[in-house]
PDB file of C-alpha atoms in Angstrom:
ATOM      1  CA  UNK A   1      -0.280  -0.148  -0.027  1.00  0.00           C
ATOM      2  CA  UNK A   2       2.127   2.775  -1.302  1.00  0.00           C
ATOM      3  CA  UNK A   3       1.388   6.082  -2.975  1.00  0.00           C
ATOM      4  CA  UNK A   4      -0.806   6.055  -5.855  1.00  0.00           C
ATOM      5  CA  UNK A   5      -0.033   7.790  -9.261  1.00  0.00           C
ATOM      6  CA  UNK A   6      -1.243  11.117  -8.167  1.00  0.00           C
ATOM      7  CA  UNK A   7       1.362  11.266  -5.346  1.00  0.00           C
ATOM      8  CA  UNK A   8      -1.310  10.738  -2.417  1.00  0.00           C
ATOM      9  CA  UNK A   9      -0.969   7.992   0.229  1.00  0.00           C
ATOM     10  CA  UNK A  10      -3.620   5.305  -0.231  1.00  0.00           C
ATOM     11  CA  UNK A  11      -6.393   7.147   1.417  1.00  0.00           C
ATOM     12  CA  UNK A  12      -6.228  11.074   1.262  1.00  0.00           C
ATOM     13  CA  UNK A  13      -9.525  11.166   2.814  1.00  0.00           C
ATOM     14  CA  UNK A  14      -7.706  10.755   6.384  1.00  0.00           C
ATOM     15  CA  UNK A  15      -6.068  13.987   5.757  1.00  0.00           C
ATOM     16  CA  UNK A  16      -9.187  15.729   4.958  1.00  0.00           C
ATOM     17  CA  UNK A  17     -11.052  14.224   7.955  1.00  0.00           C
ATOM     18  CA  UNK A  18      -8.062  15.367  10.090  1.00  0.00           C
ATOM     19  CA  UNK A  19      -8.050  18.908   8.609  1.00  0.00           C
ATOM     20  CA  UNK A  20     -11.624  19.457   9.132  1.00  0.00           C
ATOM     21  CA  UNK A  21     -11.719  18.023  12.842  1.00  0.00           C
ATOM     22  CA  UNK A  22      -8.591  20.103  13.683  1.00  0.00           C
ATOM     23  CA  UNK A  23      -9.765  23.388  12.059  1.00  0.00           C
ATOM     24  CA  UNK A  24     -13.588  23.182  12.008  1.00  0.00           C
ATOM     25  CA  UNK A  25     -14.046  20.986  14.906  1.00  0.00           C
ATOM     26  CA  UNK A  26     -16.388  18.526  13.060  1.00  0.00           C
ATOM     27  CA  UNK A  27     -15.645  15.847  10.351  1.00  0.00           C
ATOM     28  CA  UNK A  28     -16.398  16.760   6.717  1.00  0.00           C
ATOM     29  CA  UNK A  29     -19.654  16.019   4.979  1.00  0.00           C
ATOM     30  CA  UNK A  30     -19.609  13.481   2.164  1.00  0.00           C
ATOM     31  CA  UNK A  31     -19.911  16.322  -0.360  1.00  0.00           C
ATOM     32  CA  UNK A  32     -17.177  18.246   1.495  1.00  0.00           C
ATOM     33  CA  UNK A  33     -15.057  15.106   1.216  1.00  0.00           C
ATOM     34  CA  UNK A  34     -15.470  14.720  -2.240  1.00  0.00           C
ATOM     35  CA  UNK A  35     -14.913  18.482  -3.249  1.00  0.00           C
ATOM     36  CA  UNK A  36     -11.799  18.533  -1.050  1.00  0.00           C
ATOM     37  CA  UNK A  37     -10.283  15.491  -2.883  1.00  0.00           C
ATOM     38  CA  UNK A  38     -11.282  16.795  -6.083  1.00  0.00           C
ATOM     39  CA  UNK A  39      -9.466  20.045  -4.971  1.00  0.00           C
ATOM     40  CA  UNK A  40      -6.307  18.346  -3.682  1.00  0.00           C
ATOM     41  CA  UNK A  41      -6.010  16.302  -7.003  1.00  0.00           C
ATOM     42  CA  UNK A  42      -6.363  19.340  -9.089  1.00  0.00           C
ATOM     43  CA  UNK A  43      -3.852  21.228  -6.853  1.00  0.00           C
ATOM     44  CA  UNK A  44      -1.396  18.432  -7.140  1.00  0.00           C
ATOM     45  CA  UNK A  45      -1.647  18.177 -10.929  1.00  0.00           C
ATOM     46  CA  UNK A  46      -1.287  21.948 -11.190  1.00  0.00           C
ATOM     47  CA  UNK A  47       1.886  21.950  -8.939  1.00  0.00           C
ATOM     48  CA  UNK A  48       3.205  19.012 -10.887  1.00  0.00           C
ATOM     49  CA  UNK A  49       2.872  20.984 -14.134  1.00  0.00           C
ATOM     50  CA  UNK A  50       5.041  23.843 -13.041  1.00  0.00           C
ATOM     51  CA  UNK A  51       8.461  24.314 -12.978  1.00  0.00           C
ATOM     52  CA  UNK A  52       9.403  23.424  -9.031  1.00  0.00           C
ATOM     53  CA  UNK A  53      11.369  26.834  -8.782  1.00  0.00           C
ATOM     54  CA  UNK A  54       8.140  28.457  -9.255  1.00  0.00           C
ATOM     55  CA  UNK A  55       6.940  27.021  -6.076  1.00  0.00           C
ATOM     56  CA  UNK A  56       9.417  28.679  -4.078  1.00  0.00           C
ATOM     57  CA  UNK A  57       7.418  32.060  -3.470  1.00  0.00           C
ATOM     58  CA  UNK A  58       6.984  33.521   0.015  1.00  0.00           C
ATOM     59  CA  UNK A  59      10.835  33.202   0.769  1.00  0.00           C
ATOM     60  CA  UNK A  60      10.542  36.261   3.057  1.00  0.00           C
ATOM     61  CA  UNK A  61       7.944  34.131   5.167  1.00  0.00           C
ATOM     62  CA  UNK A  62       9.029  32.246   8.516  1.00  0.00           C
ATOM     63  CA  UNK A  63       7.860  29.341   6.883  1.00  0.00           C
ATOM     64  CA  UNK A  64       7.531  29.253   3.355  1.00  0.00           C
ATOM     65  CA  UNK A  65       5.510  27.106   1.051  1.00  0.00           C
ATOM     66  CA  UNK A  66       6.227  23.771   0.304  1.00  0.00           C
ATOM     67  CA  UNK A  67       7.804  22.809  -2.945  1.00  0.00           C
ATOM     68  CA  UNK A  68       6.437  19.254  -3.011  1.00  0.00           C
ATOM     69  CA  UNK A  69       3.306  19.089  -4.792  1.00  0.00           C
ATOM     70  CA  UNK A  70       1.199  17.048  -2.351  1.00  0.00           C
ATOM     71  CA  UNK A  71       2.482  19.021   0.454  1.00  0.00           C
ATOM     72  CA  UNK A  72       1.610  22.139  -1.166  1.00  0.00           C
ATOM     73  CA  UNK A  73      -1.727  21.083  -2.075  1.00  0.00           C
ATOM     74  CA  UNK A  74      -2.575  19.820   1.479  1.00  0.00           C
ATOM     75  CA  UNK A  75      -1.393  23.404   2.731  1.00  0.00           C
ATOM     76  CA  UNK A  76      -3.648  25.022   0.211  1.00  0.00           C
ATOM     77  CA  UNK A  77      -6.546  23.183   1.524  1.00  0.00           C
ATOM     78  CA  UNK A  78      -5.655  23.960   5.187  1.00  0.00           C
ATOM     79  CA  UNK A  79      -5.721  27.647   4.034  1.00  0.00           C
ATOM     80  CA  UNK A  80      -9.138  27.134   2.205  1.00  0.00           C
ATOM     81  CA  UNK A  81     -10.530  25.623   5.257  1.00  0.00           C
ATOM     82  CA  UNK A  82      -9.299  28.899   7.482  1.00  0.00           C
ATOM     83  CA  UNK A  83     -11.614  30.758   5.221  1.00  0.00           C
ATOM     84  CA  UNK A  84     -14.499  28.277   5.413  1.00  0.00           C
ATOM     85  CA  UNK A  85     -17.788  29.893   6.810  1.00  0.00           C
ATOM     86  CA  UNK A  86     -17.864  27.686   9.725  1.00  0.00           C
ATOM     87  CA  UNK A  87     -14.310  28.909  10.873  1.00  0.00           C
ATOM     88  CA  UNK A  88     -14.894  32.771  10.252  1.00  0.00           C
ATOM     89  CA  UNK A  89     -18.734  32.973  11.433  1.00  0.00           C
ATOM     90  CA  UNK A  90     -19.208  33.659  15.189  1.00  0.00           C
ATOM     91  CA  UNK A  91     -22.243  31.375  16.346  1.00  0.00           C
TER      92      UNK A  91
END
């Protein structure tokens, strides 16, 4: 049980669930899981299609973004969840 051709471990849903539970304090719905998985796959494909040197933006940051396509896609999903209405809405 190794990486699949898209670069993700056998079960990217585990990362999605962990991200939702950590950031939003709840598991994702089935639709959110599907959308998140599609987002991750699109991001990996995008990052694999560009020159790796183009992924080094943000050097002035304390922790620049990853140049690994899978890690960078996961970082972007986390950033998206921080902008999720469940995270920014005070209840």
